[in-house]
Amino acid sequence: MRKNTKSYLRQIYQYDEMDKTYLIDVSLDNYKEIFNDWDAAPIKKKAMNPELETFLEDSSYDLPLKQKVKIVFAVPEHIKDQQIEIQHIDAFKNYYRALIHFLNREMNINYRKIFIYIFLGFSLIVTSTLLSNVSSTSLLLEILAQGIFVGGWVLLWESFSLFFFDMYDQRDKKKRYTRFINSKIIYRYIKK
């Protein structure tokens, strides 16, 4: 990482020299702020508060993927409850495991689409070439051959686009979610 970037990041995020990790600080008034108020699921399956999720995602994009992060939840000391904290850490990590599960499913669908698009694309291009080589070429047959040829290249482009653009974003998200799962989560207590 370049020195300018490093010093800039250390102005925004605290850095733990011992662990070589950046700290993502989150201030909470109570433990319930971690999760979505509308979600009635048990604590292990709760959805994260959308604002917190956006904040963590933005922070994750600020910090290079190679850097470890530590998430620090600052809560008022008078509400300290280690049992709730253990449950919330587990629920937090489960949430990101679920996101990875859904992302893997979406990536598998995209891999299938890529295979189908490549197969159909080459099939259409071969069909177009065979139609063009028919000795009694009529204008209608030539237009059909050209349309099939273009359709084949469009399918090949779509497979290329899926693999190099969409799948890149999905792989990047998966790495960031994995970093959250592997990150250390600690609670800091604030006296009021």
PDB file of C-alpha atoms in Angstrom, residues 29-115:
ATOM      1  CA  ASP A  29     -27.035   3.559  22.194  1.00  0.00           C
ATOM      2  CA  ASN A  30     -28.275   0.010  22.774  1.00  0.00           C
ATOM      3  CA  TYR A  31     -27.636  -3.498  21.483  1.00  0.00           C
ATOM      4  CA  LYS A  32     -30.795  -3.565  19.351  1.00  0.00           C
ATOM      5  CA  GLU A  33     -29.334  -0.978  16.954  1.00  0.00           C
ATOM      6  CA  ILE A  34     -27.194  -3.673  15.318  1.00  0.00           C
ATOM      7  CA  PHE A  35     -30.197  -5.432  13.808  1.00  0.00           C
ATOM      8  CA  ASN A  36     -33.174  -4.437  11.706  1.00  0.00           C
ATOM      9  CA  ASP A  37     -36.138  -3.392  13.892  1.00  0.00           C
ATOM     10  CA  TRP A  38     -38.622  -4.879  11.426  1.00  0.00           C
ATOM     11  CA  ASP A  39     -37.078  -8.352  11.511  1.00  0.00           C
ATOM     12  CA  ALA A  40     -38.975 -10.623  13.912  1.00  0.00           C
ATOM     13  CA  ALA A  41     -36.648 -13.603  13.362  1.00  0.00           C
ATOM     14  CA  PRO A  42     -34.739 -15.160  16.248  1.00  0.00           C
ATOM     15  CA  ILE A  43     -31.462 -13.420  17.064  1.00  0.00           C
ATOM     16  CA  LYS A  44     -29.343 -15.978  15.149  1.00  0.00           C
ATOM     17  CA  LYS A  45     -31.175 -15.212  11.901  1.00  0.00           C
ATOM     18  CA  LYS A  46     -31.772 -11.483  12.258  1.00  0.00           C
ATOM     19  CA  ALA A  47     -31.067  -9.116   9.401  1.00  0.00           C
ATOM     20  CA  MET A  48     -28.622  -6.335  10.067  1.00  0.00           C
ATOM     21  CA  ASN A  49     -29.690  -2.735  10.420  1.00  0.00           C
ATOM     22  CA  PRO A  50     -29.509  -1.342   6.839  1.00  0.00           C
ATOM     23  CA  GLU A  51     -27.705   1.814   7.957  1.00  0.00           C
ATOM     24  CA  LEU A  52     -25.079  -0.208   9.821  1.00  0.00           C
ATOM     25  CA  GLU A  53     -24.676  -2.543   6.862  1.00  0.00           C
ATOM     26  CA  THR A  54     -24.121   0.413   4.516  1.00  0.00           C
ATOM     27  CA  PHE A  55     -21.637   1.969   6.937  1.00  0.00           C
ATOM     28  CA  LEU A  56     -19.664  -1.277   7.233  1.00  0.00           C
ATOM     29  CA  GLU A  57     -19.715  -1.812   3.470  1.00  0.00           C
ATOM     30  CA  ASP A  58     -18.482   1.738   2.827  1.00  0.00           C
ATOM     31  CA  SER A  59     -15.733   1.261   5.399  1.00  0.00           C
ATOM     32  CA  SER A  60     -14.777  -2.035   3.808  1.00  0.00           C
ATOM     33  CA  TYR A  61     -14.373  -0.357   0.419  1.00  0.00           C
ATOM     34  CA  ASP A  62     -12.217   2.362   2.013  1.00  0.00           C
ATOM     35  CA  LEU A  63      -9.782  -0.211   3.399  1.00  0.00           C
ATOM     36  CA  PRO A  64      -7.691  -2.457   1.149  1.00  0.00           C
ATOM     37  CA  LEU A  65      -8.834  -6.081   1.106  1.00  0.00           C
ATOM     38  CA  LYS A  66      -5.426  -7.297   2.246  1.00  0.00           C
ATOM     39  CA  GLN A  67      -5.844  -5.409   5.513  1.00  0.00           C
ATOM     40  CA  LYS A  68      -7.533  -7.076   8.447  1.00  0.00           C
ATOM     41  CA  VAL A  69     -10.261  -5.185  10.239  1.00  0.00           C
ATOM     42  CA  LYS A  70     -11.576  -5.212  13.761  1.00  0.00           C
ATOM     43  CA  ILE A  71     -15.121  -4.046  14.437  1.00  0.00           C
ATOM     44  CA  VAL A  72     -15.525  -2.108  17.663  1.00  0.00           C
ATOM     45  CA  PHE A  73     -19.019  -1.561  18.999  1.00  0.00           C
ATOM     46  CA  ALA A  74     -19.038   1.250  21.558  1.00  0.00           C
ATOM     47  CA  VAL A  75     -21.962   0.897  23.980  1.00  0.00           C
ATOM     48  CA  PRO A  76     -22.911   2.693  27.192  1.00  0.00           C
ATOM     49  CA  GLU A  77     -21.338   0.952  30.171  1.00  0.00           C
ATOM     50  CA  HIS A  78     -24.614   0.737  32.117  1.00  0.00           C
ATOM     51  CA  ILE A  79     -26.160  -1.666  29.541  1.00  0.00           C
ATOM     52  CA  LYS A  80     -23.161  -4.020  29.441  1.00  0.00           C
ATOM     53  CA  ASP A  81     -24.328  -7.627  28.958  1.00  0.00           C
ATOM     54  CA  GLN A  82     -21.721 -10.130  27.836  1.00  0.00           C
ATOM     55  CA  GLN A  83     -24.322 -12.799  27.072  1.00  0.00           C
ATOM     56  CA  ILE A  84     -26.084 -10.519  24.592  1.00  0.00           C
ATOM     57  CA  GLU A  85     -22.719  -9.552  23.107  1.00  0.00           C
ATOM     58  CA  ILE A  86     -21.808 -13.198  22.461  1.00  0.00           C
ATOM     59  CA  GLN A  87     -25.190 -13.787  20.800  1.00  0.00           C
ATOM     60  CA  HIS A  88     -24.837 -10.652  18.680  1.00  0.00           C
ATOM     61  CA  ILE A  89     -21.331 -11.551  17.508  1.00  0.00           C
ATOM     62  CA  ASP A  90     -22.632 -14.955  16.447  1.00  0.00           C
ATOM     63  CA  ALA A  91     -25.646 -13.378  14.710  1.00  0.00           C
ATOM     64  CA  PHE A  92     -23.412 -10.805  13.003  1.00  0.00           C
ATOM     65  CA  LYS A  93     -21.197 -13.521  11.535  1.00  0.00           C
ATOM     66  CA  ASN A  94     -24.214 -15.671  10.615  1.00  0.00           C
ATOM     67  CA  TYR A  95     -25.642 -12.735   8.694  1.00  0.00           C
ATOM     68  CA  TYR A  96     -22.523 -12.501   6.541  1.00  0.00           C
ATOM     69  CA  ARG A  97     -22.393 -16.289   6.135  1.00  0.00           C
ATOM     70  CA  ALA A  98     -25.947 -16.125   4.789  1.00  0.00           C
ATOM     71  CA  LEU A  99     -24.966 -13.336   2.379  1.00  0.00           C
ATOM     72  CA  ILE A 100     -22.090 -15.487   1.121  1.00  0.00           C
ATOM     73  CA  HIS A 101     -24.478 -18.425   0.704  1.00  0.00           C
ATOM     74  CA  PHE A 102     -26.841 -16.346  -1.451  1.00  0.00           C
ATOM     75  CA  LEU A 103     -23.918 -14.872  -3.365  1.00  0.00           C
ATOM     76  CA  ASN A 104     -22.560 -18.368  -4.088  1.00  0.00           C
ATOM     77  CA  ARG A 105     -25.974 -19.404  -5.366  1.00  0.00           C
ATOM     78  CA  GLU A 106     -26.126 -16.346  -7.630  1.00  0.00           C
ATOM     79  CA  MET A 107     -22.578 -17.019  -8.870  1.00  0.00           C
ATOM     80  CA  ASN A 108     -23.482 -20.636  -9.711  1.00  0.00           C
ATOM     81  CA  ILE A 109     -26.476 -19.406 -11.727  1.00  0.00           C
ATOM     82  CA  ASN A 110     -24.173 -16.992 -13.563  1.00  0.00           C
ATOM     83  CA  TYR A 111     -21.680 -19.785 -14.329  1.00  0.00           C
ATOM     84  CA  ARG A 112     -24.509 -21.824 -15.843  1.00  0.00           C
ATOM     85  CA  LYS A 113     -25.635 -18.815 -17.882  1.00  0.00           C
ATOM     86  CA  ILE A 114     -22.076 -18.264 -19.118  1.00  0.00           C
ATOM     87  CA  PHE A 115     -21.806 -21.880 -20.263  1.00  0.00           C
TER      88      PHE A 115
END
